[in-house]
mmCIF file of C-alpha atoms and ligand atoms in Angstrom:
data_model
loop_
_atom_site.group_PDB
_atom_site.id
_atom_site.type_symbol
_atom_site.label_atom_id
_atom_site.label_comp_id
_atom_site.label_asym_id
_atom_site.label_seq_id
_atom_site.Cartn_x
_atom_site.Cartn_y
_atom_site.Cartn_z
ATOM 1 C CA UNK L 179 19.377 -1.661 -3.177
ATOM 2 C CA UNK L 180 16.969 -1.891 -0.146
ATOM 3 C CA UNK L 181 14.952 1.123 -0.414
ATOM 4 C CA UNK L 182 15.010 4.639 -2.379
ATOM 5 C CA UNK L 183 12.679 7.870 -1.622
ATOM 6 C CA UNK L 184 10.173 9.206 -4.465
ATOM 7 C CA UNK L 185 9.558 12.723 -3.848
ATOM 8 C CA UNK L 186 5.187 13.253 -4.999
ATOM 9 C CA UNK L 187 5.142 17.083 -5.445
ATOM 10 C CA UNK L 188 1.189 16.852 -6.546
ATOM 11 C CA UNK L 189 -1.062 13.673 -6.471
ATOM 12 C CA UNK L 190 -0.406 13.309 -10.097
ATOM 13 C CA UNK L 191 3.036 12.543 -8.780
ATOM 14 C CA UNK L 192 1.321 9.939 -6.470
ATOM 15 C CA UNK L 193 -0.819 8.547 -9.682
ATOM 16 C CA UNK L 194 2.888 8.032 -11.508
ATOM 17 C CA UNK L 195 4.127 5.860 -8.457
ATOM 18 C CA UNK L 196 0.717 3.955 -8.071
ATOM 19 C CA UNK L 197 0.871 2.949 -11.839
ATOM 20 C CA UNK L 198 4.654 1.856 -11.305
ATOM 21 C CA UNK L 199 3.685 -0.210 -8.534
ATOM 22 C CA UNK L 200 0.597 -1.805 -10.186
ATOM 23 C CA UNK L 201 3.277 -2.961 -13.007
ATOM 24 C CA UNK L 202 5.733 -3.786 -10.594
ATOM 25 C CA UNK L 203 3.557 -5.767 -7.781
ATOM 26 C CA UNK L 204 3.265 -9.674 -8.622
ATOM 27 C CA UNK L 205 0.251 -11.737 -7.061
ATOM 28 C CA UNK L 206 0.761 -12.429 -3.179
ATOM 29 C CA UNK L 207 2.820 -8.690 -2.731
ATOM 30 C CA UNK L 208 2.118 -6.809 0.627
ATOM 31 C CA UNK L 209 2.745 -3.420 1.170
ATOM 32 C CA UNK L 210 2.714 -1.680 4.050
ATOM 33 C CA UNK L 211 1.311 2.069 3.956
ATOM 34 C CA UNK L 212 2.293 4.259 6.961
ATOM 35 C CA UNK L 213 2.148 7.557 7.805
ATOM 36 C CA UNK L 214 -0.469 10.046 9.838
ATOM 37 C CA UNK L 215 -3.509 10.874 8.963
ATOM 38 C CA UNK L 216 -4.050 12.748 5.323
ATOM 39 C CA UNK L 217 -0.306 11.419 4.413
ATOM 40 C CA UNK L 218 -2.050 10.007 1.092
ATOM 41 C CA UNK L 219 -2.291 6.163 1.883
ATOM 42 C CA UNK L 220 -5.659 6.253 0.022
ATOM 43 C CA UNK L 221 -4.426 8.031 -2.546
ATOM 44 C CA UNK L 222 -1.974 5.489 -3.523
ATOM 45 C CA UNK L 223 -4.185 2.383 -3.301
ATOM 46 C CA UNK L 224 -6.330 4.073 -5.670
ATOM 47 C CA UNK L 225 -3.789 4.890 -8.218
ATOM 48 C CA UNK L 226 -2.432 1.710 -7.724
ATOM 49 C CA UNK L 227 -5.874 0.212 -7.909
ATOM 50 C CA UNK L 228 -7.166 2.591 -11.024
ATOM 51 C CA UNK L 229 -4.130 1.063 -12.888
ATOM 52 C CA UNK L 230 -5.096 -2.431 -12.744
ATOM 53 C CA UNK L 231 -8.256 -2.209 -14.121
ATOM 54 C CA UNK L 232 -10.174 -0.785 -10.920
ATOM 55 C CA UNK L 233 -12.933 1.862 -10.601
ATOM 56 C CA UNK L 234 -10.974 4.836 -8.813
ATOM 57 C CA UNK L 235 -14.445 5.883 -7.569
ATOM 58 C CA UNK L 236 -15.118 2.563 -5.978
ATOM 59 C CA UNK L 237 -11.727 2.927 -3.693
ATOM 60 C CA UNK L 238 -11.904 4.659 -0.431
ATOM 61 C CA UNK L 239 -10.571 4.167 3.352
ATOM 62 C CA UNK L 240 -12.537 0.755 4.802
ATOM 63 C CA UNK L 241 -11.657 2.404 7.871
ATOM 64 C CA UNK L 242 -14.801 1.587 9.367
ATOM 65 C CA UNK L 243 -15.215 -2.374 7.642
ATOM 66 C CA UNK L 244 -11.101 -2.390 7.865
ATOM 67 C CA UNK L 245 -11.330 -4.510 4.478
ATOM 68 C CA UNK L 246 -12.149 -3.505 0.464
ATOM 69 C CA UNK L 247 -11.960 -5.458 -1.661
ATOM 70 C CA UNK L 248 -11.369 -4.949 -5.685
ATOM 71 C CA UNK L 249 -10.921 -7.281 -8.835
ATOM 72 C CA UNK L 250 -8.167 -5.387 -11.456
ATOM 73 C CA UNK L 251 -6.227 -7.335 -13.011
ATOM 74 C CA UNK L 252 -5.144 -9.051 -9.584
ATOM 75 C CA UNK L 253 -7.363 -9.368 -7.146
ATOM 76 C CA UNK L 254 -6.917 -6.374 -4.745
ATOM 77 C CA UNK L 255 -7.294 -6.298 -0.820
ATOM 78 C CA UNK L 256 -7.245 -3.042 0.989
ATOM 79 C CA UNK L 257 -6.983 -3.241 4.621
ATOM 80 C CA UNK L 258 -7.168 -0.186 6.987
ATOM 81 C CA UNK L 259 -5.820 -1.121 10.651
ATOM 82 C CA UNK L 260 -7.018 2.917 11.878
ATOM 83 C CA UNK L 261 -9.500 1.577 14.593
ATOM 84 C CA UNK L 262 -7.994 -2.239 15.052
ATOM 85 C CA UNK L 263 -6.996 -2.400 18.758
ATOM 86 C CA UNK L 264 -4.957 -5.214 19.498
ATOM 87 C CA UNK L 265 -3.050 -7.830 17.137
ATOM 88 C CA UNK L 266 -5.741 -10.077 17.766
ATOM 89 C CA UNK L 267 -8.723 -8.119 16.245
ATOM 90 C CA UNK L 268 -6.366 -7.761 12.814
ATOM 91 C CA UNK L 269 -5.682 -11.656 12.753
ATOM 92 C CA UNK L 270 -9.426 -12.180 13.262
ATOM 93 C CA UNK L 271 -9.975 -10.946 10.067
ATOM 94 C CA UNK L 272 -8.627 -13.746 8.764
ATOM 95 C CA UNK L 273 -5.260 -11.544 7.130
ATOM 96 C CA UNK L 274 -2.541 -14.756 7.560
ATOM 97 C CA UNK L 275 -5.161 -15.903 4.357
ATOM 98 C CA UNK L 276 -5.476 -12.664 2.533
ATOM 99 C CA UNK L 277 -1.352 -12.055 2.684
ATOM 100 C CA UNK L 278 -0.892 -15.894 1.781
ATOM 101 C CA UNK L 279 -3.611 -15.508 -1.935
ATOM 102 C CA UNK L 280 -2.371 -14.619 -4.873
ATOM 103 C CA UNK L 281 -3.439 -11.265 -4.568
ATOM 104 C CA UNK L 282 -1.988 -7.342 -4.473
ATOM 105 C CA UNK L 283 -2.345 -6.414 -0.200
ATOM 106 C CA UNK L 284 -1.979 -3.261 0.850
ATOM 107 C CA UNK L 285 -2.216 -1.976 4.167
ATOM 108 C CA UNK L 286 -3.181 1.719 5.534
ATOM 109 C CA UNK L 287 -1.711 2.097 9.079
ATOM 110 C CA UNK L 288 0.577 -1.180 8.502
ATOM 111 C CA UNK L 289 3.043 0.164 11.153
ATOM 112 C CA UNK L 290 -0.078 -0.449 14.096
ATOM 113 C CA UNK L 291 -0.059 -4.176 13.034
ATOM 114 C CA UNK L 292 3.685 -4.887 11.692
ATOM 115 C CA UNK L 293 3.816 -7.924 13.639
ATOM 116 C CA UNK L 294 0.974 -9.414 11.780
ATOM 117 C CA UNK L 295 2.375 -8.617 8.693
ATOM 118 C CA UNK L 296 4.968 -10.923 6.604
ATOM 119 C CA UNK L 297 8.274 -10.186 6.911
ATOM 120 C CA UNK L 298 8.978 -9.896 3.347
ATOM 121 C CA UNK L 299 6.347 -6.536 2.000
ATOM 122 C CA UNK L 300 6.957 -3.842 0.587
ATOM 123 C CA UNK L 301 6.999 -0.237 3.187
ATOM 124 C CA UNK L 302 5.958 3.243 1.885
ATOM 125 C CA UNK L 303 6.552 5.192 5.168
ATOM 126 C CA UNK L 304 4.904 8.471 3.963
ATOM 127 C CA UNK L 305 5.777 11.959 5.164
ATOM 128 C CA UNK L 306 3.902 15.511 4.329
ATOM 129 C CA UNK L 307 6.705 17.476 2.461
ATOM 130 C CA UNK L 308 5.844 20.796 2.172
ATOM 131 C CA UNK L 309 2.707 20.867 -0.309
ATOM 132 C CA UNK L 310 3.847 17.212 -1.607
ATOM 133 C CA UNK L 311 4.413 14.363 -0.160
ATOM 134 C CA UNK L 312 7.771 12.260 0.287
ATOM 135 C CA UNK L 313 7.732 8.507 -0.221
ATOM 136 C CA UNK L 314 10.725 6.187 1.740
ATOM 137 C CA UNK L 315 10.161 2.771 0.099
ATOM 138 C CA UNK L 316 12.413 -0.089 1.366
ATOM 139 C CA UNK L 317 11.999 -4.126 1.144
ATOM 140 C CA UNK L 318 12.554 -6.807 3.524
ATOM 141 C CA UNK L 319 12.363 -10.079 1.745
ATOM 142 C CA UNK L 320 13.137 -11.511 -1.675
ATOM 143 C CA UNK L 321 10.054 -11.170 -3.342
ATOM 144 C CA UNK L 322 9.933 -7.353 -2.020
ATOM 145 C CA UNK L 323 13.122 -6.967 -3.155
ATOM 146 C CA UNK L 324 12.136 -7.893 -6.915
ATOM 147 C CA UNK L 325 9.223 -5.463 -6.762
ATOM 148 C CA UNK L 326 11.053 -2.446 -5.392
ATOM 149 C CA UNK L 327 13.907 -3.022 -8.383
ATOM 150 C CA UNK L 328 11.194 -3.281 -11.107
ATOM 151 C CA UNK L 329 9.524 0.080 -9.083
ATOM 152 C CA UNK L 330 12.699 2.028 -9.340
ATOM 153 C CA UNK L 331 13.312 1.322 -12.790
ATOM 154 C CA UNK L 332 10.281 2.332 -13.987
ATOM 155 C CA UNK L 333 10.244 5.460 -12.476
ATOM 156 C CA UNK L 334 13.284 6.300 -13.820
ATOM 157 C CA UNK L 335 12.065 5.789 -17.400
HETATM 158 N N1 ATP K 454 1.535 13.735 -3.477
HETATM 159 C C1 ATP K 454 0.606 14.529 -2.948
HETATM 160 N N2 ATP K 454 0.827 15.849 -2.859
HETATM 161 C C2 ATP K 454 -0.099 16.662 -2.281
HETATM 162 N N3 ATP K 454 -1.271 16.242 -1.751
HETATM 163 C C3 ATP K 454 -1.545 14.942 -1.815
HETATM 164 C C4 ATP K 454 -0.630 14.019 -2.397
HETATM 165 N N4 ATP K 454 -1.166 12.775 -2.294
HETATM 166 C C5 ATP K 454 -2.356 12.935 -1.669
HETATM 167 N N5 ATP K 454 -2.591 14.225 -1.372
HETATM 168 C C6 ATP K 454 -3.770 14.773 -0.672
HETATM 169 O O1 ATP K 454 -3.722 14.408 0.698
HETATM 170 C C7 ATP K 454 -5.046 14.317 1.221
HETATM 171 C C8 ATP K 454 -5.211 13.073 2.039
HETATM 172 O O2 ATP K 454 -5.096 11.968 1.197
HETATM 173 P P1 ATP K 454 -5.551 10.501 1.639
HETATM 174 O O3 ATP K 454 -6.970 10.468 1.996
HETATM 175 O O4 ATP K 454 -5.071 9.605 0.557
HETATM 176 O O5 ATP K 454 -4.674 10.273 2.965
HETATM 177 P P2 ATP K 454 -4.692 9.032 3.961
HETATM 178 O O6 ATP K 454 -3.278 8.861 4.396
HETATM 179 O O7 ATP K 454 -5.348 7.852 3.354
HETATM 180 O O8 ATP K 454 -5.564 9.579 5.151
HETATM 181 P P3 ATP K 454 -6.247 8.765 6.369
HETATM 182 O O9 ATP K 454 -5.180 8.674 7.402
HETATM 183 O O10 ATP K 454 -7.377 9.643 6.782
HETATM 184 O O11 ATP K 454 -6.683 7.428 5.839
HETATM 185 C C9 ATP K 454 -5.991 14.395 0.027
HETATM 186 O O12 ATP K 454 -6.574 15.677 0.021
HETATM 187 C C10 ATP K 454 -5.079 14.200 -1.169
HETATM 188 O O13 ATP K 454 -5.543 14.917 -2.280
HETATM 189 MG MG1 MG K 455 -6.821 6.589 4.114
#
């Protein structure tokens, strides 16, 4: 399996796939968040956040800094590419050393920097459904692969 869609009819619904990917990530995951603005990127990094260990308050769109940065369980970094520009400005940041820690990355607005990004991550493209919100997840790489089994699992139990 290379990808499956989870259908978030509420944010609740959003909470249940954050914890499921907070037990499913292992240190050094990326994932890739896209979709337009109010999709509910944010919303998932602070599930996903809130379920390893994190503050929920403390989590909100570094649009502005382009990088939070949380300790759960994992240390967490939560990039926001909204404003970058070119490649260059995201690499700047130093993010070939973020992706590379042993550390959960996620990414808000991955698909304006998907060359910078490894080639193995995990990809929520999200899309507003209605009053929900629809979730196409898909992996590109081994370790993504692992993840995205251990996801779909546990959101089937
Ligand atoms: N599954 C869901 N169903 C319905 N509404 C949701 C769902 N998930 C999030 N929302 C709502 O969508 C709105 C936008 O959420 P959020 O800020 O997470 O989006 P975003 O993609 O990060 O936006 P931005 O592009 O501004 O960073 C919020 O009001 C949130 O409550
Ligand atoms: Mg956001």
């Amino acid at each position: 399996m290379n990808g499956f869609i989870f259908d978030a009819a509420d944010e609740r619904a959003t909470g249940r796939l954050g914890a499921a990917l907070a037990a499913a990530a292992r240190p050094g995951l990326v994932v890739a968040l896209e979709g337009p603005l109010g999709a509910g990127k944010t919303t998932l990094v602070r599930a996903t956040a809130g379920a390893l260990g994190v503050d929920e308050r403390t989590v909100s769109s570094p649009t502005f800094v382009l990088l939070h940065q949380y300790q759960g369980r994992m240390p967490i970094f939560h990039f926001d590419a909204y404003r970058i520009t070119c490649a260059d400005e995201f690499l700047e940041l130093g993010v070939d050393e973020y992706f590379a820690s042993p550390a959960l990355s996620l990414v808000e607005w991955a698909d304006r920097v998907s060359d910078c990004l490894p080639t193995d991550r995990l990809t929520m493209r999200i899309e507003i459904a209605g009053a929900g919100r629809r979730f196409t997840i898909t992996a590109t790489g081994p370790e993504s692969q692992r993840v995205l089994q251990r996801l779909a699992q546990s959101l089937r139990e």
